[in-house]
PDB file of C-alpha atoms in Angstrom:
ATOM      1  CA  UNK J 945    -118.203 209.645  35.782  1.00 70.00           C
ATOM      2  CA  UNK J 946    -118.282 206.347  38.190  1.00 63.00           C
ATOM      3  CA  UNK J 947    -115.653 205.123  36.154  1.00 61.00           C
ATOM      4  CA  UNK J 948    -113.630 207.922  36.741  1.00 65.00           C
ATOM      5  CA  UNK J 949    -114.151 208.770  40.443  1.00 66.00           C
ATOM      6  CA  UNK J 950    -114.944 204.919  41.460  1.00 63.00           C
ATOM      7  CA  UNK J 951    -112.791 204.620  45.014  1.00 63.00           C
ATOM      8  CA  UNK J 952    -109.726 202.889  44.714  1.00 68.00           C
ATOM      9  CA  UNK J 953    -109.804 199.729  46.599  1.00 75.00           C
ATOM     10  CA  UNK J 954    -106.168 198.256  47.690  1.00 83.00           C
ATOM     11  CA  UNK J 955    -105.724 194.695  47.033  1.00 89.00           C
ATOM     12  CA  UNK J 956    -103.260 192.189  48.231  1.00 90.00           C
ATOM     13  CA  UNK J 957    -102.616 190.204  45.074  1.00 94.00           C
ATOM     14  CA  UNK J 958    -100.430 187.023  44.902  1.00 94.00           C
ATOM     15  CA  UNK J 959     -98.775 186.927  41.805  1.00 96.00           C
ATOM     16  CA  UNK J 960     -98.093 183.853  39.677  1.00 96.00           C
ATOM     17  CA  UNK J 961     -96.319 183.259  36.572  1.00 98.00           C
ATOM     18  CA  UNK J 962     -98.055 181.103  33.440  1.00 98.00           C
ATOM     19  CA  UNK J 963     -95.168 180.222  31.230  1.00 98.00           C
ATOM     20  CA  UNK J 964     -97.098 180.142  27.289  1.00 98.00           C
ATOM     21  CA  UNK J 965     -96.707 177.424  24.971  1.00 97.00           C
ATOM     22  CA  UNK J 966     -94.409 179.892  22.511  1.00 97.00           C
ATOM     23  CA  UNK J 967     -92.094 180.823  24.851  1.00 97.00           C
ATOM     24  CA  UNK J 968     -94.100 183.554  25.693  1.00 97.00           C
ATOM     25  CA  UNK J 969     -95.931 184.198  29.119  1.00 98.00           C
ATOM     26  CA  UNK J 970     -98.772 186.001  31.270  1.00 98.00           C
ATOM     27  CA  UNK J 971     -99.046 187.086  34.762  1.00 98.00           C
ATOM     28  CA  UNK J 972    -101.778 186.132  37.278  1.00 98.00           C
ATOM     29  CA  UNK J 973    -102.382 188.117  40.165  1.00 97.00           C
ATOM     30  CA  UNK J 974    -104.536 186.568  42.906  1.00 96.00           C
ATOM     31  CA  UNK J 975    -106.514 187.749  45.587  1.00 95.00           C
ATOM     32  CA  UNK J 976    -107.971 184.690  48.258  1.00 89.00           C
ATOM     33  CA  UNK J 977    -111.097 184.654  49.371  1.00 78.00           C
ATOM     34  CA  UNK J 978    -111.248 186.041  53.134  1.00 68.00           C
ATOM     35  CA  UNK J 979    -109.816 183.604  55.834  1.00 55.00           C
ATOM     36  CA  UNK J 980    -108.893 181.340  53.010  1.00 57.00           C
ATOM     37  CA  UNK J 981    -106.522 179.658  50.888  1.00 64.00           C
ATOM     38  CA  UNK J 982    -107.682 176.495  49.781  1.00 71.00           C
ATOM     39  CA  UNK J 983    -110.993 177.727  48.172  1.00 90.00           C
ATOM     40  CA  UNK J 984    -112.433 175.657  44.948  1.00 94.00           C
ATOM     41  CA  UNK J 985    -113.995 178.485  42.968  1.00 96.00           C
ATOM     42  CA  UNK J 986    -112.516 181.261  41.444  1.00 96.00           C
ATOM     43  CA  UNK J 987    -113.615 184.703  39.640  1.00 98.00           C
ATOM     44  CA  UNK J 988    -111.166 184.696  36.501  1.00 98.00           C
ATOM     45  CA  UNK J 989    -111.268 188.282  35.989  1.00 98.00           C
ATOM     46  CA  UNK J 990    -109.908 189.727  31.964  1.00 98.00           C
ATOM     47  CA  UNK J 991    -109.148 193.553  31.828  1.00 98.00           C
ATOM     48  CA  UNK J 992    -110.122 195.916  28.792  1.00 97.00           C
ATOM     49  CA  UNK J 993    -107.565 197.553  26.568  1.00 96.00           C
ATOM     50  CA  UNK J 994    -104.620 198.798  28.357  1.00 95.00           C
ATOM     51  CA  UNK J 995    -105.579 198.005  31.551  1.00 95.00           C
ATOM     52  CA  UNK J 996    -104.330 195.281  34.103  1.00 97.00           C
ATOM     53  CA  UNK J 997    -105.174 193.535  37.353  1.00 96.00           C
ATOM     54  CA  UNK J 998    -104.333 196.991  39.040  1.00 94.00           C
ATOM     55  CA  UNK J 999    -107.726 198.606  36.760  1.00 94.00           C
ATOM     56  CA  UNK J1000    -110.160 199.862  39.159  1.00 91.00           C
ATOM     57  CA  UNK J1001    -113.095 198.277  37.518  1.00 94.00           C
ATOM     58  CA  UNK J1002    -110.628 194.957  38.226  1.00 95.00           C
ATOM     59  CA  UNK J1003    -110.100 196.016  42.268  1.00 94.00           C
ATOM     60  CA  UNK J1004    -113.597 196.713  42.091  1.00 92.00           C
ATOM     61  CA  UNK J1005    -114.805 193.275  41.344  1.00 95.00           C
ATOM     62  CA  UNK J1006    -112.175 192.126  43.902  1.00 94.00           C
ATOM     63  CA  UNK J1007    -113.581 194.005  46.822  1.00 92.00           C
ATOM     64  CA  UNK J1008    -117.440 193.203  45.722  1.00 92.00           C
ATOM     65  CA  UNK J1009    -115.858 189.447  46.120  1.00 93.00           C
ATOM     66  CA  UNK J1010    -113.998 190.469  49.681  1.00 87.00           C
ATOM     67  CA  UNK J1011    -116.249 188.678  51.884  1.00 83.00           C
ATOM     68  CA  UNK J1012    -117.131 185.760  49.974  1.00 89.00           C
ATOM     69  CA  UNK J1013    -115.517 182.069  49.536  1.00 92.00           C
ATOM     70  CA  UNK J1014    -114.230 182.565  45.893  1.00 96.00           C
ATOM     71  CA  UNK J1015    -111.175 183.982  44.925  1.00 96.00           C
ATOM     72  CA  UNK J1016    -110.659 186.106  42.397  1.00 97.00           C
ATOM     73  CA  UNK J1017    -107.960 185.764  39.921  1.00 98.00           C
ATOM     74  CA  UNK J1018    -107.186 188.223  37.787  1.00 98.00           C
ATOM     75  CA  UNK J1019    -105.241 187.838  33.631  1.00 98.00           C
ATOM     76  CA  UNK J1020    -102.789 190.268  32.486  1.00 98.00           C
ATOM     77  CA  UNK J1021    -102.401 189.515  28.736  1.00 98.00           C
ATOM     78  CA  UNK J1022     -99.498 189.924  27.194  1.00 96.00           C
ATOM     79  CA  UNK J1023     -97.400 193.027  27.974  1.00 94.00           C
ATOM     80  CA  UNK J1024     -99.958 194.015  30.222  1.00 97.00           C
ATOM     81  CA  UNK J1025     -97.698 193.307  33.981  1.00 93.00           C
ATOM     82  CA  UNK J1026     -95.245 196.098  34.145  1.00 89.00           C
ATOM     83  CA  UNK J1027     -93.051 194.177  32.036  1.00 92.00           C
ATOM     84  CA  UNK J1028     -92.782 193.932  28.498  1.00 94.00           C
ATOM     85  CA  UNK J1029     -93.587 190.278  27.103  1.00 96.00           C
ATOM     86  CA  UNK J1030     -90.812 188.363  25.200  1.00 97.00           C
ATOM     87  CA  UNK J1031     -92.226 187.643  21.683  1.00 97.00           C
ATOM     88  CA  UNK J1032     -92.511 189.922  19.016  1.00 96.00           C
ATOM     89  CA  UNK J1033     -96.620 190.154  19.290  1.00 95.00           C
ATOM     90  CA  UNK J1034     -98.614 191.135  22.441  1.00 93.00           C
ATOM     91  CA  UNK J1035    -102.345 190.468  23.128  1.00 96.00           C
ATOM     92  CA  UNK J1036    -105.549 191.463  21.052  1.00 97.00           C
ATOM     93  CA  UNK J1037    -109.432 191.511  20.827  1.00 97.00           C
ATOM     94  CA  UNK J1038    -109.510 188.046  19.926  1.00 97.00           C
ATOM     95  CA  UNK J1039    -106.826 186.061  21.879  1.00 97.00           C
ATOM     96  CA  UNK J1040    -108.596 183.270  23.600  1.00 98.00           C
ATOM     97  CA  UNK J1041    -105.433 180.965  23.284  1.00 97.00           C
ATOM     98  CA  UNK J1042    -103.889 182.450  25.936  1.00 98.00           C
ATOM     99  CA  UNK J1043    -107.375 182.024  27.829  1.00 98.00           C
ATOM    100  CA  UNK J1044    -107.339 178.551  27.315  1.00 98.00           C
ATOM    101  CA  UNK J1045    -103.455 177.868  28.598  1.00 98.00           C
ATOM    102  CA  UNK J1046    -104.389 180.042  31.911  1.00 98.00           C
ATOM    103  CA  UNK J1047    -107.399 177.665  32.168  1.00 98.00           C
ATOM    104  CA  UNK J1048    -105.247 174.702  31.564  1.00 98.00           C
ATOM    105  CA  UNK J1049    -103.362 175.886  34.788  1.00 98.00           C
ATOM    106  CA  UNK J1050    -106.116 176.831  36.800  1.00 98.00           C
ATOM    107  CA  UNK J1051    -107.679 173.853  36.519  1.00 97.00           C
ATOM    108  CA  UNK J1052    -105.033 171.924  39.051  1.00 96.00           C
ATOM    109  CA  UNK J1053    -106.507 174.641  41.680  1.00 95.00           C
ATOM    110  CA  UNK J1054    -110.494 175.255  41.013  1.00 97.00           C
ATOM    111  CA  UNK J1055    -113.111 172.801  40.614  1.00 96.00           C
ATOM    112  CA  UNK J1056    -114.993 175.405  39.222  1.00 97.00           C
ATOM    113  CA  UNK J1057    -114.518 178.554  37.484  1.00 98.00           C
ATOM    114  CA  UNK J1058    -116.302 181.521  36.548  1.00 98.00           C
ATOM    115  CA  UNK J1059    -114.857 184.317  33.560  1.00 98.00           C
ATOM    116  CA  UNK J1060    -115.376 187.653  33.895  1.00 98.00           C
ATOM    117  CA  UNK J1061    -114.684 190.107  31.499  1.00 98.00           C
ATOM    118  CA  UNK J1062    -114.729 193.862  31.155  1.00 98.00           C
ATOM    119  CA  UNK J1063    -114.499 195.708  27.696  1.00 98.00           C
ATOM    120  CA  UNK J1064    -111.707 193.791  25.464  1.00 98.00           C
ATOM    121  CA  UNK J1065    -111.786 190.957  28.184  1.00 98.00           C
ATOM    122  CA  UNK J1066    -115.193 189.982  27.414  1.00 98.00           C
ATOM    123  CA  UNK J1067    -115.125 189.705  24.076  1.00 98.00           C
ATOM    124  CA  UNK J1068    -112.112 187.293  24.155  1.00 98.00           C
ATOM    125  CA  UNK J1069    -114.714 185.744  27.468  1.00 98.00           C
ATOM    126  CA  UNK J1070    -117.619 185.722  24.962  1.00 98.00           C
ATOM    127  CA  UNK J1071    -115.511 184.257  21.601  1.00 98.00           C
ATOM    128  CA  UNK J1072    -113.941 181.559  23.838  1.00 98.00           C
ATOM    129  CA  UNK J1073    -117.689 180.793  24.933  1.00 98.00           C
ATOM    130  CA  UNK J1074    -118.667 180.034  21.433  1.00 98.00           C
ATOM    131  CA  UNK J1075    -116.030 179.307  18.832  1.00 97.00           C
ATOM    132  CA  UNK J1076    -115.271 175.965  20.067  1.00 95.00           C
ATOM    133  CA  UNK J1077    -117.795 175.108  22.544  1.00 96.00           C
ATOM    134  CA  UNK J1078    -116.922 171.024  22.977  1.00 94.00           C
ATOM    135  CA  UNK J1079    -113.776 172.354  23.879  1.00 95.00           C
ATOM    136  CA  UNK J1080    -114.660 174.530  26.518  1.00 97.00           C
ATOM    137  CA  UNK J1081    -112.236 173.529  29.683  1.00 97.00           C
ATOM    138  CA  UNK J1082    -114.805 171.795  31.885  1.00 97.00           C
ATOM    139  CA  UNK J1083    -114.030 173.813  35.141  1.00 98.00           C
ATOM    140  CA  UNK J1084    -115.754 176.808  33.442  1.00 98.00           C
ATOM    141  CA  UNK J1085    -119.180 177.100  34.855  1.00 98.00           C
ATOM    142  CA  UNK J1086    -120.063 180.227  33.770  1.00 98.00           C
ATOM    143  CA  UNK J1087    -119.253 183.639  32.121  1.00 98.00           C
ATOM    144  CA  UNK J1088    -120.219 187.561  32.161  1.00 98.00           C
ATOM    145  CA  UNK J1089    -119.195 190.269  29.641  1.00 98.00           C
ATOM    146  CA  UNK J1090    -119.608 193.799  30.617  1.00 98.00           C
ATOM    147  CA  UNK J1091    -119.110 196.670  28.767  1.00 98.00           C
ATOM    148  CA  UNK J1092    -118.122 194.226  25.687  1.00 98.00           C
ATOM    149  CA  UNK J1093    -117.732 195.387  21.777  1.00 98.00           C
ATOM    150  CA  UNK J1094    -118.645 192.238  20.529  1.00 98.00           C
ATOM    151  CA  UNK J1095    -118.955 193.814  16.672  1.00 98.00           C
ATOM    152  CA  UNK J1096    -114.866 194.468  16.518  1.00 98.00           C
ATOM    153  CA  UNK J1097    -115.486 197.022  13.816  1.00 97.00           C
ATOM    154  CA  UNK J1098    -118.492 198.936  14.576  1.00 97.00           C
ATOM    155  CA  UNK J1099    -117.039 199.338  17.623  1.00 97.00           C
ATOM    156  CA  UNK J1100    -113.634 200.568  16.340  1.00 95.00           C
ATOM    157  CA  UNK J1101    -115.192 202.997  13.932  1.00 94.00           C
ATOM    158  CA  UNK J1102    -117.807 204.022  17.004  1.00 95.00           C
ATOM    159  CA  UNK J1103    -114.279 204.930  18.979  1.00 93.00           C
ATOM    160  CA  UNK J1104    -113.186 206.736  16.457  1.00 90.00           C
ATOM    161  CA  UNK J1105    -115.732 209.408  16.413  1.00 92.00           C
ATOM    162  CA  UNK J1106    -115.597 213.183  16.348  1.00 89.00           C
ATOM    163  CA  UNK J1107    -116.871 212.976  20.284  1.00 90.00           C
ATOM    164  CA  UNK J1108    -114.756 209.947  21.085  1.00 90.00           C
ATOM    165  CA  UNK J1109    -111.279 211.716  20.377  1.00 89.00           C
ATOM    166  CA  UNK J1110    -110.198 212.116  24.378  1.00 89.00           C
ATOM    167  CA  UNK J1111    -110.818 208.239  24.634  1.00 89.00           C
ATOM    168  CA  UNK J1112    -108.719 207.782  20.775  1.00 91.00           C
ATOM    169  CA  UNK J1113    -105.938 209.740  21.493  1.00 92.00           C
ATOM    170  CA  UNK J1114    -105.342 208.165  25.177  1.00 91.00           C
ATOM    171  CA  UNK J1115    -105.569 204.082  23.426  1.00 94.00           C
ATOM    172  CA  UNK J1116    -103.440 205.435  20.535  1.00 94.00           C
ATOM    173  CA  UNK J1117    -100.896 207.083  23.290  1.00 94.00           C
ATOM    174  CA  UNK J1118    -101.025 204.157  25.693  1.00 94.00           C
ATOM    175  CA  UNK J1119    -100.718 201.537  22.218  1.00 95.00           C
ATOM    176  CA  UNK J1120     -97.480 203.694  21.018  1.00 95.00           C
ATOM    177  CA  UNK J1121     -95.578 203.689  24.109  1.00 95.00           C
ATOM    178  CA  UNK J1122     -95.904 199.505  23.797  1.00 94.00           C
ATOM    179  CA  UNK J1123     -94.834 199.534  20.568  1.00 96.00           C
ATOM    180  CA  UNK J1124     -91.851 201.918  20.675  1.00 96.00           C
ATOM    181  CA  UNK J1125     -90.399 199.815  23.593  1.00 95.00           C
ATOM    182  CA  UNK J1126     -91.561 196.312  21.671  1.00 96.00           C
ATOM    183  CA  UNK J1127     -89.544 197.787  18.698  1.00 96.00           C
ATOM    184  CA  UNK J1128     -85.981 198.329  20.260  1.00 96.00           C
ATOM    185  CA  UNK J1129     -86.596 194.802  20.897  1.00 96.00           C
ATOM    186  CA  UNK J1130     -87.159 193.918  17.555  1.00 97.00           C
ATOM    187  CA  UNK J1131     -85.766 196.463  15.403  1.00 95.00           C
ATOM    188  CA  UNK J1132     -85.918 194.389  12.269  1.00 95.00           C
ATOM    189  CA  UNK J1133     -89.431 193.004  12.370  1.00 95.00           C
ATOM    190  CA  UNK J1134     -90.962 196.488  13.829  1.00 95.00           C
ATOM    191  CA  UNK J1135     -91.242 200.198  12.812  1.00 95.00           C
ATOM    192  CA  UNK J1136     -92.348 202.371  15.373  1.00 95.00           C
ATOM    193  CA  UNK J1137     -91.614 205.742  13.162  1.00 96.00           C
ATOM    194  CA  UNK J1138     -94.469 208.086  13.139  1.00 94.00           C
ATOM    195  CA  UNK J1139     -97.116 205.747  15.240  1.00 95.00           C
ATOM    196  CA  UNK J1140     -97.947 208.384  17.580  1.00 94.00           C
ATOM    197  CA  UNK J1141     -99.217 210.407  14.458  1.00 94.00           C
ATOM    198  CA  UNK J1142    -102.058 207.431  14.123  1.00 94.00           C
ATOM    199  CA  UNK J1143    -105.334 208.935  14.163  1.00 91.00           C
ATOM    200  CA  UNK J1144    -107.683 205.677  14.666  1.00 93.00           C
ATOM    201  CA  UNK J1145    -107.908 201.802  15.226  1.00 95.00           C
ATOM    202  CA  UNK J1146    -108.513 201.553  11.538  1.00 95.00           C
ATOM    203  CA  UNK J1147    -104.868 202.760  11.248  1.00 96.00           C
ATOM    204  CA  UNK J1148    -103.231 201.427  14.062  1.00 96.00           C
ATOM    205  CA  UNK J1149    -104.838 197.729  14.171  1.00 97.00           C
ATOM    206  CA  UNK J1150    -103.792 197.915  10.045  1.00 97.00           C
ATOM    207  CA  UNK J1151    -100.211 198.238  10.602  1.00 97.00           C
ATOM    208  CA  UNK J1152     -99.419 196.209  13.717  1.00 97.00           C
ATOM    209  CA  UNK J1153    -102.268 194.010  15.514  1.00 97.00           C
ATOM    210  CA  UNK J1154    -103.503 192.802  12.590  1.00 97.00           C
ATOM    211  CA  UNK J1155    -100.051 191.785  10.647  1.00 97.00           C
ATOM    212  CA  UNK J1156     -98.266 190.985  13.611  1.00 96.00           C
ATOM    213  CA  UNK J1157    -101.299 188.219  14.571  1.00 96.00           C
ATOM    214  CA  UNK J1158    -101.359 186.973  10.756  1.00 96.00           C
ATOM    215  CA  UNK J1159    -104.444 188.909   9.820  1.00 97.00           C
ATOM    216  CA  UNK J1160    -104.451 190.322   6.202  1.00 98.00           C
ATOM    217  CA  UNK J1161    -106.103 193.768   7.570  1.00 98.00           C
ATOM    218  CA  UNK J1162    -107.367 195.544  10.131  1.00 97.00           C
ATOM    219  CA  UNK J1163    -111.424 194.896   8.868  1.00 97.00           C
ATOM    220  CA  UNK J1164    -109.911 190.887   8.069  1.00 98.00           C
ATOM    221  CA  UNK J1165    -109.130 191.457  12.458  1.00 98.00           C
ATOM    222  CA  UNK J1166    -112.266 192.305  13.347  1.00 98.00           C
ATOM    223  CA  UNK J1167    -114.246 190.261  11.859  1.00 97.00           C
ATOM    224  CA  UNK J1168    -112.073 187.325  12.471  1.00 98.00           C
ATOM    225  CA  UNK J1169    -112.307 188.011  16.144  1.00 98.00           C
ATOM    226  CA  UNK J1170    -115.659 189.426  17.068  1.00 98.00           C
ATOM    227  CA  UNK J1171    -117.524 187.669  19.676  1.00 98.00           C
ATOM    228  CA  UNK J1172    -120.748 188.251  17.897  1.00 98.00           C
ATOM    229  CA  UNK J1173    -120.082 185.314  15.265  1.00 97.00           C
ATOM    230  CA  UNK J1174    -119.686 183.144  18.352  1.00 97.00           C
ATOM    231  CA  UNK J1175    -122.830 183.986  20.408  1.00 98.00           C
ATOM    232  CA  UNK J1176    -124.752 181.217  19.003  1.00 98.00           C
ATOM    233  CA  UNK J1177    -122.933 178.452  19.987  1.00 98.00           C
ATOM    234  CA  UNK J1178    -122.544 179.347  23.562  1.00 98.00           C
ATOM    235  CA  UNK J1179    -124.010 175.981  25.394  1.00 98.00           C
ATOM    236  CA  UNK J1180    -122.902 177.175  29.296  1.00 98.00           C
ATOM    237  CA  UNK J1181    -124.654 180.108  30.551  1.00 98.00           C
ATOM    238  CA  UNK J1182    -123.095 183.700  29.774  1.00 98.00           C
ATOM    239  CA  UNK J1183    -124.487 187.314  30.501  1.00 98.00           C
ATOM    240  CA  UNK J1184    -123.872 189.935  28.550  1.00 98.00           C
ATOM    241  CA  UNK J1185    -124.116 193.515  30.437  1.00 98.00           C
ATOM    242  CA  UNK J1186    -123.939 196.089  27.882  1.00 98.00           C
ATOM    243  CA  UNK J1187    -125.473 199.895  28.445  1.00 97.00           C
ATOM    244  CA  UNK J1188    -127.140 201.706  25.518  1.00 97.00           C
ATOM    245  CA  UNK J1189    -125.502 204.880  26.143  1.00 96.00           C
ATOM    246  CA  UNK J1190    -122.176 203.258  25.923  1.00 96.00           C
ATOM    247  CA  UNK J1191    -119.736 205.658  23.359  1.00 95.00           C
ATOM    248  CA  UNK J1192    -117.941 202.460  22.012  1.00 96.00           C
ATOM    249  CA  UNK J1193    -120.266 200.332  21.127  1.00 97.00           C
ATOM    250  CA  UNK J1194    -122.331 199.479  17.791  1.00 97.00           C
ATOM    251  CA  UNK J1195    -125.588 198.583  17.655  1.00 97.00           C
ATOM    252  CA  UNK J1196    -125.122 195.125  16.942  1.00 98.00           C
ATOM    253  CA  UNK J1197    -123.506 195.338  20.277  1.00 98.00           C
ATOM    254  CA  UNK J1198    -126.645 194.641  21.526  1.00 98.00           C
ATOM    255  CA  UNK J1199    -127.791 191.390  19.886  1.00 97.00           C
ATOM    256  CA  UNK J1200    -131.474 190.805  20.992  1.00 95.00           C
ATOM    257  CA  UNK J1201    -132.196 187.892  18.228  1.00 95.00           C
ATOM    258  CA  UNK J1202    -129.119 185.540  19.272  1.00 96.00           C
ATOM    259  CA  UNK J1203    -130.275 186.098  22.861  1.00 95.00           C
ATOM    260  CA  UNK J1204    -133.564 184.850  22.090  1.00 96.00           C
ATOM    261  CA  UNK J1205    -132.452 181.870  20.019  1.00 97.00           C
ATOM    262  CA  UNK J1206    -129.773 180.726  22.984  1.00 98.00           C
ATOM    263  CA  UNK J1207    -130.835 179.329  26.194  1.00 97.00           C
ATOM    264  CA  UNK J1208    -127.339 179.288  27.372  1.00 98.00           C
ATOM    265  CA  UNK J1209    -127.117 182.933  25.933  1.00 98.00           C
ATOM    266  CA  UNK J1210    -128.376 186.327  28.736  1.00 98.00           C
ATOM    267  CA  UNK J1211    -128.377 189.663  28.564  1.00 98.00           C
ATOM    268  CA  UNK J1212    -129.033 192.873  30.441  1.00 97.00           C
ATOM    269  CA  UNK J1213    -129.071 196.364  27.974  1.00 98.00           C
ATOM    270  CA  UNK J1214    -129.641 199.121  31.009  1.00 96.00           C
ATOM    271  CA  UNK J1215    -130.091 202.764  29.300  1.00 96.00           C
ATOM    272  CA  UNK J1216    -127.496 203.921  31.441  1.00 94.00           C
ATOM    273  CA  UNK J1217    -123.883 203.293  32.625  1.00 94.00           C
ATOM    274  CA  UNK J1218    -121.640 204.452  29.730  1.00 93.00           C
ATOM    275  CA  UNK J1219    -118.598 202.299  29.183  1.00 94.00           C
ATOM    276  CA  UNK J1220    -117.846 200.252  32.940  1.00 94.00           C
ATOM    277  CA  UNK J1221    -119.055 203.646  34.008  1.00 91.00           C
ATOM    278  CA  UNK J1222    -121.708 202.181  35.801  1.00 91.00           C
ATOM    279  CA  UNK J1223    -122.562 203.776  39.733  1.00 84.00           C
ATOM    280  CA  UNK J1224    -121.913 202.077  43.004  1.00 79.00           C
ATOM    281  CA  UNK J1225    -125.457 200.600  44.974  1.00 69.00           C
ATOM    282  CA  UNK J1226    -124.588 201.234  48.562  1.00 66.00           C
ATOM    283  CA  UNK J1227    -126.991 198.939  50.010  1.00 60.00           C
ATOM    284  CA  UNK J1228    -124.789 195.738  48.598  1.00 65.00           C
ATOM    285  CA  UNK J1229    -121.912 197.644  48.570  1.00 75.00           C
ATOM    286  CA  UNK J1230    -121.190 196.424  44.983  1.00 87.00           C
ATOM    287  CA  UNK J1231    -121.191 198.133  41.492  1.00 91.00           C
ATOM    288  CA  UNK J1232    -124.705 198.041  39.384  1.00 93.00           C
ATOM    289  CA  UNK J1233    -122.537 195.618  37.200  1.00 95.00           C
ATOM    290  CA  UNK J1234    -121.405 193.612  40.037  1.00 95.00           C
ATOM    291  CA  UNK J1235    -124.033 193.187  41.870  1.00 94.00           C
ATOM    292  CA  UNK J1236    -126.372 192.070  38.375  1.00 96.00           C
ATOM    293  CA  UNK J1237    -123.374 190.075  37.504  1.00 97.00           C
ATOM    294  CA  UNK J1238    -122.964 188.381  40.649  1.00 96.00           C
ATOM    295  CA  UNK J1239    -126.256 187.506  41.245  1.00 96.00           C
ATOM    296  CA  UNK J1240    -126.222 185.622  38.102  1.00 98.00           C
ATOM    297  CA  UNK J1241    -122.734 183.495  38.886  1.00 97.00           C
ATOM    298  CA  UNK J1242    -124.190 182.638  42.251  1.00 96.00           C
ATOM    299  CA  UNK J1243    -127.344 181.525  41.146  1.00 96.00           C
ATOM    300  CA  UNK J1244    -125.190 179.218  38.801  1.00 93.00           C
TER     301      UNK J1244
END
């Protein structure tokens, strides 16, 4: 329900164009901190499936940062900017390439930088953390993950759930509409006949993410590209914020052990807040999320 009726803040973004190494690209949309342009730190902020730098939870963060001397700079993978992306695959779970070209950018503007990611977002956040840690672009200071389904497939098969079906059909909807335009495009290389008739991500991530991103299934996918194999290699500090009552996510979505074992490695499992559902606190004028998530950054 805070997801749902969470005010909509307006933003004035600046946006900027990151041509890709393929020939592909992503759009950044950036909002400077108050009375500033020239600030050194920035909020890179990644959206959850389907969303974009227009998400509330996004314009959220943005005005919990209104105020402050960071900017925020919010990713819209692939095909995610109002405009459909040029090669024949779009983003996915466990695209931190992209991440790391955006970074590559950035880094001519920040000296430091903090990730931020919400749902989707932070698991690509967390796996870019940990699979290749010495590689880590060296502006990146820090990292959250909020609402994140760090087990790809206990997550997938969570969504897909008798009691999850509003939240299936609207991902499966909001998934076709991409691929129907993506295959006029491609006509060859893509069938979009019956994908609207797809009943789950076991389905849908089986016929297109995983082939079209050289996976050999949709189970290969997600456990190829789930954070959770990553966690223990983290070396700069991340937060995890992940509510138990959250309808997408596994248990091992909540992985206590690796926490323990990782100094770089924090995490905050609050009974309540359902899926970036979680309420405003009007004394800091921020988000639960934010505020916790904040707090942390800051102190960093």
């Amino acid at each position: 329900m805070p997801n749902l009726s969470r005010r909509r803040f307006p933003v004035r973004y600046r946006r900027d164009r990151v041509e890709l190494g393929d020939g592909d690209f992503v759009d950044l949309d950036t909002m400077n901190s108050e009375g500033s342009e020239s600030s050194d730190t920035c909020v890179l902020a990644l959206h959850g499936l389907e969303g974009s730098s227009e998400a509330p939870y996004v314009k959220s963060l943005a005005k919990a940062l209104s105020g402050s001397d960071w900017d925020l700079v919010a990713m819209n993978m692939r095909g995610c900017s109002e405009e459909l992306n040029r090669t024949l695959r779009f983003y996915h779970s466990g695209e931190t390439g992209d991440l790391g070209e955006v970074l590559s950018v950035l880094e001519h503007r920040y000296r430091r930088l903090f990730l931020f990611g919400f749902s989707l977002g932070g698991n690509v956040v967390l796996k870019y953390m940990g699979e290749n840690p010495s590689a880590i672009n060296p502006i990146v200071k820090g990292a959250v993950a909020v609402s994140a389904p760090i087990d790809l497939e206990g997550s997938a098969l969570k969504i897909g759930e008798k009691e999850n079906r509003f939240y299936m059909r609207r991902f499966i909807r909001l998934l076709s509409e991409k691929v129907e335009a993506k295959a006029k495009v491609y006509p060859e290389e893509l069938d979009a006949i019956g994908v609207r008739d797809l009943q789950s991500f076991l389905a849908f991530d089986g016929r297109y993410t995983a082939p079209l991103n050289g996976y050999l299934s949709a189970e290969d996918y997600w456990r190829k590209c789930s954070a959770l194999n990553w966690l223990q290699d983290i070396r700069v500090p991340s937060l995890l914020i992940n509510a138990r009552n959250d309808p997408f996510l596994s248990e091992a979505c909540f992985p206590e052990s690796v926490v323990l074992e990782n100094s770089a490695l924090y995490s905050v499992y609050p009974n309540r807040g359902g899926h970036l559902g979680f309420p405003s606190r009007r004394e800091v004028d921020r988000a639960w999320h934010e505020a916790v998530a904040l707090r942390f950054l800051e102190e960093l």
